[in-house]
CSV table of C-alpha atoms and ligand atoms in Angstrom, one decimal:
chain,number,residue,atom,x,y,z
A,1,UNK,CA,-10.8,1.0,11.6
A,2,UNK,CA,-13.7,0.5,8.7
A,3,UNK,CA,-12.4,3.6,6.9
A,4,UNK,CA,-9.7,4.3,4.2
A,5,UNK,CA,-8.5,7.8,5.3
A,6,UNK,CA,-7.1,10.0,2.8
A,7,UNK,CA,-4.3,12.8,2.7
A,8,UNK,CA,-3.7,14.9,4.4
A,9,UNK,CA,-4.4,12.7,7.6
A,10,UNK,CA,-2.0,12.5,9.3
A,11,UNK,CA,-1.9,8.9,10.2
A,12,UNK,CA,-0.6,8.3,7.1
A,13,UNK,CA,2.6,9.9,8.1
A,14,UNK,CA,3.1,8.4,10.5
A,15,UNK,CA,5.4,5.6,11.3
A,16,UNK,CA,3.9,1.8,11.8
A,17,UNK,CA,5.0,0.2,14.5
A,18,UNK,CA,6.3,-3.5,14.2
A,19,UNK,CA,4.3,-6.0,15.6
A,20,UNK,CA,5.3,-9.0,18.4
A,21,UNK,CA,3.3,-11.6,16.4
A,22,UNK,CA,0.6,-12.6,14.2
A,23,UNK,CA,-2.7,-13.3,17.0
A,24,UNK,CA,-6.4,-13.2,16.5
A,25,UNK,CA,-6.1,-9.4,16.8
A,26,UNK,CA,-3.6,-9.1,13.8
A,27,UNK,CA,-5.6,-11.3,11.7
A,28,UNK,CA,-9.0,-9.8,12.3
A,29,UNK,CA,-7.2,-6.2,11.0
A,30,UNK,CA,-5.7,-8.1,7.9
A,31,UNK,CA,-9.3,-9.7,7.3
A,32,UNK,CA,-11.0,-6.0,7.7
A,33,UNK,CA,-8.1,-4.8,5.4
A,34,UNK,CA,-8.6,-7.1,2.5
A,35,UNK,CA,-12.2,-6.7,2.5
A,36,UNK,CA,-12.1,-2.8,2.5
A,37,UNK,CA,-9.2,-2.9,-0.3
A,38,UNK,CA,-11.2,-5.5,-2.7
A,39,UNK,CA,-14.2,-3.3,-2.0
A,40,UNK,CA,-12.2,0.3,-3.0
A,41,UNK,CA,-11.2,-1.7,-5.5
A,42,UNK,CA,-7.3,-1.8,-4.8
A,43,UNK,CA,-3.8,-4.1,-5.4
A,44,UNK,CA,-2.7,-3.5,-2.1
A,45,UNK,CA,-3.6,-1.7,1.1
A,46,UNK,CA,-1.0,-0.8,4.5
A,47,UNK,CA,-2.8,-0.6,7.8
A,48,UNK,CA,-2.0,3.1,7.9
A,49,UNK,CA,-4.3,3.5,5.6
A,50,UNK,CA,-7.3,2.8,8.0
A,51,UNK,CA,-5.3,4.3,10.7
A,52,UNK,CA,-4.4,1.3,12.2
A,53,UNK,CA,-0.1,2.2,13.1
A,54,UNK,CA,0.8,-1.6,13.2
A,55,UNK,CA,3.1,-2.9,10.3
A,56,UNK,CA,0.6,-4.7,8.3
A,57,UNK,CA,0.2,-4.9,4.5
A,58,UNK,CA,-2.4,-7.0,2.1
A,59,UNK,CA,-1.8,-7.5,-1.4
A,60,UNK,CA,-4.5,-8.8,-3.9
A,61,UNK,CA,-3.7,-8.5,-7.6
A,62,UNK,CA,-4.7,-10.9,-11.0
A,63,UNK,CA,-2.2,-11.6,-13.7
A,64,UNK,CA,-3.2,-10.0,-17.2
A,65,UNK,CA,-1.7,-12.8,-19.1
A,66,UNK,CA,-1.9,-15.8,-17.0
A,67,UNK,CA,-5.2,-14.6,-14.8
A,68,UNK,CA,-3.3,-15.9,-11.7
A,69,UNK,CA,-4.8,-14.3,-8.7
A,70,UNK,CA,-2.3,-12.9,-5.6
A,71,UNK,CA,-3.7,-12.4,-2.4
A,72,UNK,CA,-1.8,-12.7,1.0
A,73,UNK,CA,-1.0,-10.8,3.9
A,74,UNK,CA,2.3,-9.4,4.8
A,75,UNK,CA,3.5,-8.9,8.6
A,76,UNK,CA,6.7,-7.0,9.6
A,77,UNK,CA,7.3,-6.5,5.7
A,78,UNK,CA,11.2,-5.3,5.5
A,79,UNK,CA,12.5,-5.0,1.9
A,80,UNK,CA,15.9,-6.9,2.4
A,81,UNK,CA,17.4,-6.3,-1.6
A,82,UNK,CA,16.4,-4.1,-4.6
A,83,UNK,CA,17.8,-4.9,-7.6
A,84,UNK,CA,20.0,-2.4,-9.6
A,85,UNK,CA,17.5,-2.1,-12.4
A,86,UNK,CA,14.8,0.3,-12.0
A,87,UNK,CA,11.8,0.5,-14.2
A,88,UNK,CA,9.3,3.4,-14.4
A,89,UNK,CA,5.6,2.4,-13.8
A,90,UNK,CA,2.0,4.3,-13.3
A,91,UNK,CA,0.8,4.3,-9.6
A,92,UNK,CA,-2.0,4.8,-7.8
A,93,UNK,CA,-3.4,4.7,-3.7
A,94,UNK,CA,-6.4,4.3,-2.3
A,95,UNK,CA,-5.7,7.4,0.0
A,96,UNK,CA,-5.1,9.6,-3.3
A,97,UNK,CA,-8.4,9.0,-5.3
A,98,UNK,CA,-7.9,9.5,-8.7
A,99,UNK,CA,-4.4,10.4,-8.6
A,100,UNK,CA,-2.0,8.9,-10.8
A,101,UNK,CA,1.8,9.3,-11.6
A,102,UNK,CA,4.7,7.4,-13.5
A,103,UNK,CA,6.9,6.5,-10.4
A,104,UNK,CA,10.5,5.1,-10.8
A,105,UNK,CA,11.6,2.2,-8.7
A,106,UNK,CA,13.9,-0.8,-8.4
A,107,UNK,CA,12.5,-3.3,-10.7
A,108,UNK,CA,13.2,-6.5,-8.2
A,109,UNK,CA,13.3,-6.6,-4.4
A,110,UNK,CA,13.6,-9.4,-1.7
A,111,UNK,CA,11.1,-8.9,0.8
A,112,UNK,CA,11.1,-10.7,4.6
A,113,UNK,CA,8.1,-10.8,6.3
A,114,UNK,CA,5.8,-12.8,8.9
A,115,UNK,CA,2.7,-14.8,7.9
A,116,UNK,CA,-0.6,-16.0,9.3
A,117,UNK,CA,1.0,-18.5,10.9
A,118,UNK,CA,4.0,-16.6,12.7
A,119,UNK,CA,6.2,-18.4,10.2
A,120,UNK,CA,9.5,-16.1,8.8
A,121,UNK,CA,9.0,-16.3,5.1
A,122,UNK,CA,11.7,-14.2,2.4
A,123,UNK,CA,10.8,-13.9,-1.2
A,124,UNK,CA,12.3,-12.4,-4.2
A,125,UNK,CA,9.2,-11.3,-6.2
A,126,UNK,CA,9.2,-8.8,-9.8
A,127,UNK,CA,6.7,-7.2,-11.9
A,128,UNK,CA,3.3,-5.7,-10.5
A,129,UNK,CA,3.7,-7.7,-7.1
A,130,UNK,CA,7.4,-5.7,-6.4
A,131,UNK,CA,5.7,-2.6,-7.5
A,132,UNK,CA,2.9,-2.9,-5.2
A,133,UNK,CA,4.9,-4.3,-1.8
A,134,UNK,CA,7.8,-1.3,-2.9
A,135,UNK,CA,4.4,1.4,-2.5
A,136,UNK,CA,2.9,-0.3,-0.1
A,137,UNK,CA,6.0,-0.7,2.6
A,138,UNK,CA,6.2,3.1,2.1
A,139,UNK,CA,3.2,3.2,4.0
A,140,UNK,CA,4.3,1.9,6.8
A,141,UNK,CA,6.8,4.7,7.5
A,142,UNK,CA,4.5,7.3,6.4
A,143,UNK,CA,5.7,7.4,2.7
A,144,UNK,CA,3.4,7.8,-0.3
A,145,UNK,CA,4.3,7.9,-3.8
A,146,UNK,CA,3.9,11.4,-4.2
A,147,UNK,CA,7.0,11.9,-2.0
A,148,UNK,CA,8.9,10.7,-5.5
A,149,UNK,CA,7.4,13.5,-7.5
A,150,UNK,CA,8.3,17.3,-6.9
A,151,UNK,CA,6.6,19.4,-4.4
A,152,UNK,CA,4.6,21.3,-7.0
A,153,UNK,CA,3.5,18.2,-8.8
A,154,UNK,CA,2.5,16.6,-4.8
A,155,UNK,CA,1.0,19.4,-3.9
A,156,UNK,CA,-1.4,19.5,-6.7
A,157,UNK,CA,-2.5,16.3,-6.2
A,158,UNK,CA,-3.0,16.7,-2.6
A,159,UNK,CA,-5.4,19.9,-3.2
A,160,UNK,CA,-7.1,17.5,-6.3
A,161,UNK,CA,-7.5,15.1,-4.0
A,162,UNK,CA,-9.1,17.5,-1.5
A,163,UNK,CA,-11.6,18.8,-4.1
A,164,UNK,CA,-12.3,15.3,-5.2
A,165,UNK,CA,-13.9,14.3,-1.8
A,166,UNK,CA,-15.7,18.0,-1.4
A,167,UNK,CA,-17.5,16.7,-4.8
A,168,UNK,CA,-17.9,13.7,-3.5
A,169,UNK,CA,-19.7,14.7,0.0
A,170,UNK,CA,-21.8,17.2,-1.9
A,171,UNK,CA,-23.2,14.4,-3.9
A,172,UNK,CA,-24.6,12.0,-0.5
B,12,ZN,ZN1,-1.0,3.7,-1.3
């Protein structure tokens, strides 16, 4: 569970299952998580992603105006609301290296989730922080943000993607 895996594994489409509540175990994965997605760097990372099927997400993100850093885990995330205004934005994933795509979503959502301490939070959040739970809750049923783009356009990116890491092994 050290290792972000990339498409087309296929633990990343698979579905994360929910989890009874937040122990030692759950908090050692979130710890491993947030240190593996500061290190890629990345905003946010879904247990999926290091093949780990429980529904865990981190988030870690500064504010460009206000330089407000964001950084907290999410467990059970369940996106309650989304607002009827939808704004288009550029996204990324770790899991897609170097792939990027204007992606249209609900501008506003209200999010339930679990925290460290087993306590039932809900939160209305905006901005880059709805942008990145909305990507990042994908995960978790083995959505990515290609899924919003045409088959063509994902397919592309997948083989990219696959070329990418051939490079990338050559190079070691
Ligand atoms: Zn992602």
């Amino acid at each position: 569970m050290d290792k972000l895996l990339y498409v087309p594994n296929p633990l990343l489409r698979q579905k994360a299952d929910k989890i009874q509540s937040v122990g030692i175990k759950e908090k050692e994965i979130a710890k491993k998580m947030m240190q593996i997605m500061i290190k890629a760097p990345g905003v946010g990372l879904a247990a999926n992603q290091i093949g780990i099927l429980k529904q865990i997400v981190t988030i870690f993100f500064v504010d460009q105006e206000t330089n407000k850093e964001t950084q907290y885990t999410l467990f059970n995330p369940n996106i309650v609301s989304y607002s009827q205004e939808k704004i288009i934005m550029e996204e990324g994933c770790l899991s897609l290296p170097e792939q990027f795509a204007d992606i249209e979503r609900p501008q506003n959502i209200v999010v339930e989730y679990l925290d460290e301490n087993n306590k039932q939070i809900t939160k209305e959040v905006s901005g880059v922080e709805s942008r990145i739970l909305q990507h990042e809750i994908d995960h978790l049923s083995g959505k990515l943000f290609v899924d919003y783009l045409s088959s063509l356009k994902r397919n592309i990116m997948i083989k990219k993607v696959q070329k990418f890491l051939k490079k990338k092994n050559n190079e070691r």
